[in-house]
């Protein structure tokens, strides 16, 4: 081998690539390609990538880096697209393979992750050279990212980050539902990584101390450090599970569940089933997805909690018995969870919401028929869209005389929290639950109402 060939071989060797972080960048670009171009949910693609795909062999640190690049690329996509449009004189070429995710993730590293320009640019060029469809644009990648490195930070800082990083379809929905000031506050809370919330089986104060977190007024524990969840103290022994503070509210609205028969419709992956079982209820967990029910089973087994598991379509499910209480945490657009799932704005659309509203209506109608007279039904969605929350419940009350709203009272646990509305329902926003400093604050956007069967 000549000297030059040897140099070339070492430049391309996997060992050197690992050292300079190329596999993490390749994983990030592939994940972004799957989400933005193939419209696949990030959690699913991440799962596949880890379980045998392109992240399988990556050291934990590189996986974390790939995830960080993807997260910031999605959160700041509007600002980055603005810059790319400014610097790409002839626009983005068509049929260029992974060129766009390479540029997006390269710019994200330069602008928001403090990666040294020579590293971010060199790796982006090499990624382009690996992709047969993008490789003829390697010089373009170099030129555009150099301009981003030189001029991008000032331009990006001059943009209205909350507005430009929110796709128009969501911005107009939130302005018309909640007004511009709240729409802006919602959007602003999507720009940073959220803290990690846990529900502990017992002793939140103790676990807060042990995990260097803080106990929440909603009953859980909040952490900033996010190593591998499976390696954190308490995970293996089933002392806690991951659940956002707002997501823990609906099950709490059912009050004392000890000894009650409760159906958790749309139960998987089981966060709320676990809360109900822990509160002493005898729970039937229903979900239409076999794969998600398998995860529910694994989660309950780790936690040492029990529930009967039924795979069924809950719009049609009609068992013999009637229940003391039902929790219906319906499938929804998930627009309240964008802090945790920054891919949602690019996967969902107005049309999905129309379709989901129709399914939620059917689920609600069936749920009411499964209740004993006097039984309680909590309906919740992790959506910021009133059509999936407030209006859905108002429409049910208007058409079904056999069900009434059971407003949350101020004197019940959590009843005096600021998110309990005058109507007696719960509405949380991602900017709620303000604690010391933005990094400790926020919660998912949720709606929850408690109803009672009167007829
Ligand atoms: C918001 S998630 C539920 C989260 C769960 N309650 C928790 O706390 O972990 C909605 C669930 O509804 C399920 N689902 C969607 N349509 C359904 C239907 N027609 N019948 C039963 N389950 C359904 C989905 O598989 C998904 O697991």
PDB file of N, CA, C and O in Angstrom, residues 54-83:
ATOM      1  N   UNK A  54     -28.921   1.153  13.089  1.00  0.00           N
ATOM      2  CA  UNK A  54     -27.644   1.854  12.980  1.00  0.00           C
ATOM      3  C   UNK A  54     -27.139   2.445  14.293  1.00  0.00           C
ATOM      4  O   UNK A  54     -26.046   2.976  14.348  1.00  0.00           O
ATOM      5  N   UNK A  55     -27.955   2.371  15.384  1.00  0.00           N
ATOM      6  CA  UNK A  55     -27.418   2.851  16.665  1.00  0.00           C
ATOM      7  C   UNK A  55     -26.985   1.696  17.564  1.00  0.00           C
ATOM      8  O   UNK A  55     -26.498   1.911  18.668  1.00  0.00           O
ATOM      9  N   UNK A  56     -27.208   0.474  17.077  1.00  0.00           N
ATOM     10  CA  UNK A  56     -27.011  -0.715  17.905  1.00  0.00           C
ATOM     11  C   UNK A  56     -25.602  -0.778  18.485  1.00  0.00           C
ATOM     12  O   UNK A  56     -25.415  -1.037  19.662  1.00  0.00           O
ATOM     13  N   UNK A  57     -24.620  -0.515  17.631  1.00  0.00           N
ATOM     14  CA  UNK A  57     -23.228  -0.657  18.045  1.00  0.00           C
ATOM     15  C   UNK A  57     -22.641   0.603  18.660  1.00  0.00           C
ATOM     16  O   UNK A  57     -21.475   0.632  19.014  1.00  0.00           O
ATOM     17  N   UNK A  58     -23.437   1.645  18.731  1.00  0.00           N
ATOM     18  CA  UNK A  58     -22.860   2.916  19.182  1.00  0.00           C
ATOM     19  C   UNK A  58     -22.671   2.931  20.695  1.00  0.00           C
ATOM     20  O   UNK A  58     -23.543   2.487  21.435  1.00  0.00           O
ATOM     21  N   UNK A  59     -21.551   3.473  21.160  1.00  0.00           N
ATOM     22  CA  UNK A  59     -21.399   3.665  22.607  1.00  0.00           C
ATOM     23  C   UNK A  59     -22.521   4.577  23.112  1.00  0.00           C
ATOM     24  O   UNK A  59     -23.038   5.408  22.348  1.00  0.00           O
ATOM     25  N   UNK A  60     -22.862   4.403  24.396  1.00  0.00           N
ATOM     26  CA  UNK A  60     -23.965   5.162  24.987  1.00  0.00           C
ATOM     27  C   UNK A  60     -23.801   6.669  24.746  1.00  0.00           C
ATOM     28  O   UNK A  60     -24.750   7.374  24.426  1.00  0.00           O
ATOM     29  N   UNK A  61     -22.551   7.153  24.864  1.00  0.00           N
ATOM     30  CA  UNK A  61     -22.313   8.591  24.707  1.00  0.00           C
ATOM     31  C   UNK A  61     -22.688   9.056  23.298  1.00  0.00           C
ATOM     32  O   UNK A  61     -23.262  10.116  23.104  1.00  0.00           O
ATOM     33  N   UNK A  62     -22.378   8.239  22.301  1.00  0.00           N
ATOM     34  CA  UNK A  62     -22.694   8.617  20.921  1.00  0.00           C
ATOM     35  C   UNK A  62     -24.194   8.572  20.655  1.00  0.00           C
ATOM     36  O   UNK A  62     -24.733   9.365  19.888  1.00  0.00           O
ATOM     37  N   UNK A  63     -24.876   7.609  21.293  1.00  0.00           N
ATOM     38  CA  UNK A  63     -26.340   7.568  21.146  1.00  0.00           C
ATOM     39  C   UNK A  63     -26.945   8.840  21.712  1.00  0.00           C
ATOM     40  O   UNK A  63     -27.857   9.433  21.139  1.00  0.00           O
ATOM     41  N   UNK A  64     -26.419   9.250  22.870  1.00  0.00           N
ATOM     42  CA  UNK A  64     -26.951  10.459  23.507  1.00  0.00           C
ATOM     43  C   UNK A  64     -26.683  11.670  22.611  1.00  0.00           C
ATOM     44  O   UNK A  64     -27.539  12.540  22.454  1.00  0.00           O
ATOM     45  N   UNK A  65     -25.495  11.692  21.989  1.00  0.00           N
ATOM     46  CA  UNK A  65     -25.182  12.812  21.103  1.00  0.00           C
ATOM     47  C   UNK A  65     -26.137  12.818  19.900  1.00  0.00           C
ATOM     48  O   UNK A  65     -26.673  13.860  19.520  1.00  0.00           O
ATOM     49  N   UNK A  66     -26.374  11.638  19.314  1.00  0.00           N
ATOM     50  CA  UNK A  66     -27.278  11.560  18.157  1.00  0.00           C
ATOM     51  C   UNK A  66     -28.668  12.067  18.550  1.00  0.00           C
ATOM     52  O   UNK A  66     -29.299  12.838  17.818  1.00  0.00           O
ATOM     53  N   UNK A  67     -29.126  11.656  19.726  1.00  0.00           N
ATOM     54  CA  UNK A  67     -30.462  12.093  20.185  1.00  0.00           C
ATOM     55  C   UNK A  67     -30.490  13.599  20.413  1.00  0.00           C
ATOM     56  O   UNK A  67     -31.464  14.269  20.095  1.00  0.00           O
ATOM     57  N   UNK A  68     -29.412  14.132  20.965  1.00  0.00           N
ATOM     58  CA  UNK A  68     -29.368  15.580  21.226  1.00  0.00           C
ATOM     59  C   UNK A  68     -29.404  16.346  19.898  1.00  0.00           C
ATOM     60  O   UNK A  68     -30.097  17.359  19.762  1.00  0.00           O
ATOM     61  N   UNK A  69     -28.676  15.846  18.902  1.00  0.00           N
ATOM     62  CA  UNK A  69     -28.661  16.534  17.595  1.00  0.00           C
ATOM     63  C   UNK A  69     -30.061  16.512  16.978  1.00  0.00           C
ATOM     64  O   UNK A  69     -30.556  17.512  16.473  1.00  0.00           O
ATOM     65  N   UNK A  70     -30.712  15.349  17.054  1.00  0.00           N
ATOM     66  CA  UNK A  70     -32.059  15.230  16.467  1.00  0.00           C
ATOM     67  C   UNK A  70     -33.023  16.162  17.207  1.00  0.00           C
ATOM     68  O   UNK A  70     -33.812  16.891  16.583  1.00  0.00           O
ATOM     69  N   UNK A  71     -32.946  16.155  18.534  1.00  0.00           N
ATOM     70  CA  UNK A  71     -33.863  16.978  19.330  1.00  0.00           C
ATOM     71  C   UNK A  71     -33.746  18.452  18.965  1.00  0.00           C
ATOM     72  O   UNK A  71     -34.746  19.109  18.657  1.00  0.00           O
ATOM     73  N   UNK A  72     -32.536  18.953  18.938  1.00  0.00           N
ATOM     74  CA  UNK A  72     -32.375  20.388  18.692  1.00  0.00           C
ATOM     75  C   UNK A  72     -32.683  20.720  17.218  1.00  0.00           C
ATOM     76  O   UNK A  72     -33.222  21.781  16.911  1.00  0.00           O
ATOM     77  N   UNK A  73     -32.414  19.785  16.320  1.00  0.00           N
ATOM     78  CA  UNK A  73     -32.743  20.025  14.900  1.00  0.00           C
ATOM     79  C   UNK A  73     -34.251  20.200  14.725  1.00  0.00           C
ATOM     80  O   UNK A  73     -34.708  21.030  13.939  1.00  0.00           O
ATOM     81  N   UNK A  74     -35.041  19.392  15.475  1.00  0.00           N
ATOM     82  CA  UNK A  74     -36.500  19.494  15.354  1.00  0.00           C
ATOM     83  C   UNK A  74     -37.019  20.739  16.092  1.00  0.00           C
ATOM     84  O   UNK A  74     -37.881  21.449  15.585  1.00  0.00           O
ATOM     85  N   UNK A  75     -36.487  20.994  17.286  1.00  0.00           N
ATOM     86  CA  UNK A  75     -36.956  22.148  18.067  1.00  0.00           C
ATOM     87  C   UNK A  75     -36.650  23.464  17.361  1.00  0.00           C
ATOM     88  O   UNK A  75     -37.369  24.432  17.500  1.00  0.00           O
ATOM     89  N   UNK A  76     -35.533  23.514  16.641  1.00  0.00           N
ATOM     90  CA  UNK A  76     -35.075  24.769  16.018  1.00  0.00           C
ATOM     91  C   UNK A  76     -35.183  24.708  14.511  1.00  0.00           C
ATOM     92  O   UNK A  76     -34.486  25.440  13.798  1.00  0.00           O
ATOM     93  N   UNK A  77     -36.036  23.835  14.017  1.00  0.00           N
ATOM     94  CA  UNK A  77     -36.081  23.623  12.573  1.00  0.00           C
ATOM     95  C   UNK A  77     -36.442  24.899  11.809  1.00  0.00           C
ATOM     96  O   UNK A  77     -35.899  25.154  10.723  1.00  0.00           O
ATOM     97  N   UNK A  78     -37.357  25.693  12.363  1.00  0.00           N
ATOM     98  CA  UNK A  78     -37.783  26.908  11.656  1.00  0.00           C
ATOM     99  C   UNK A  78     -36.626  27.879  11.472  1.00  0.00           C
ATOM    100  O   UNK A  78     -36.415  28.422  10.374  1.00  0.00           O
ATOM    101  N   UNK A  79     -35.862  28.101  12.543  1.00  0.00           N
ATOM    102  CA  UNK A  79     -34.711  29.017  12.433  1.00  0.00           C
ATOM    103  C   UNK A  79     -33.675  28.473  11.451  1.00  0.00           C
ATOM    104  O   UNK A  79     -33.128  29.203  10.632  1.00  0.00           O
ATOM    105  N   UNK A  80     -33.430  27.157  11.537  1.00  0.00           N
ATOM    106  CA  UNK A  80     -32.390  26.576  10.666  1.00  0.00           C
ATOM    107  C   UNK A  80     -32.845  26.620   9.206  1.00  0.00           C
ATOM    108  O   UNK A  80     -32.073  26.970   8.307  1.00  0.00           O
ATOM    109  N   UNK A  81     -34.115  26.306   8.957  1.00  0.00           N
ATOM    110  CA  UNK A  81     -34.610  26.366   7.572  1.00  0.00           C
ATOM    111  C   UNK A  81     -34.470  27.772   7.001  1.00  0.00           C
ATOM    112  O   UNK A  81     -34.143  27.953   5.826  1.00  0.00           O
ATOM    113  N   UNK A  82     -34.728  28.764   7.853  1.00  0.00           N
ATOM    114  CA  UNK A  82     -34.605  30.149   7.392  1.00  0.00           C
ATOM    115  C   UNK A  82     -33.176  30.409   6.907  1.00  0.00           C
ATOM    116  O   UNK A  82     -32.952  30.972   5.833  1.00  0.00           O
ATOM    117  N   UNK A  83     -32.208  29.948   7.695  1.00  0.00           N
ATOM    118  CA  UNK A  83     -30.803  30.158   7.316  1.00  0.00           C
ATOM    119  C   UNK A  83     -30.445  29.377   6.055  1.00  0.00           C
ATOM    120  O   UNK A  83     -29.766  29.889   5.160  1.00  0.00           O
TER     121      UNK A  83
END
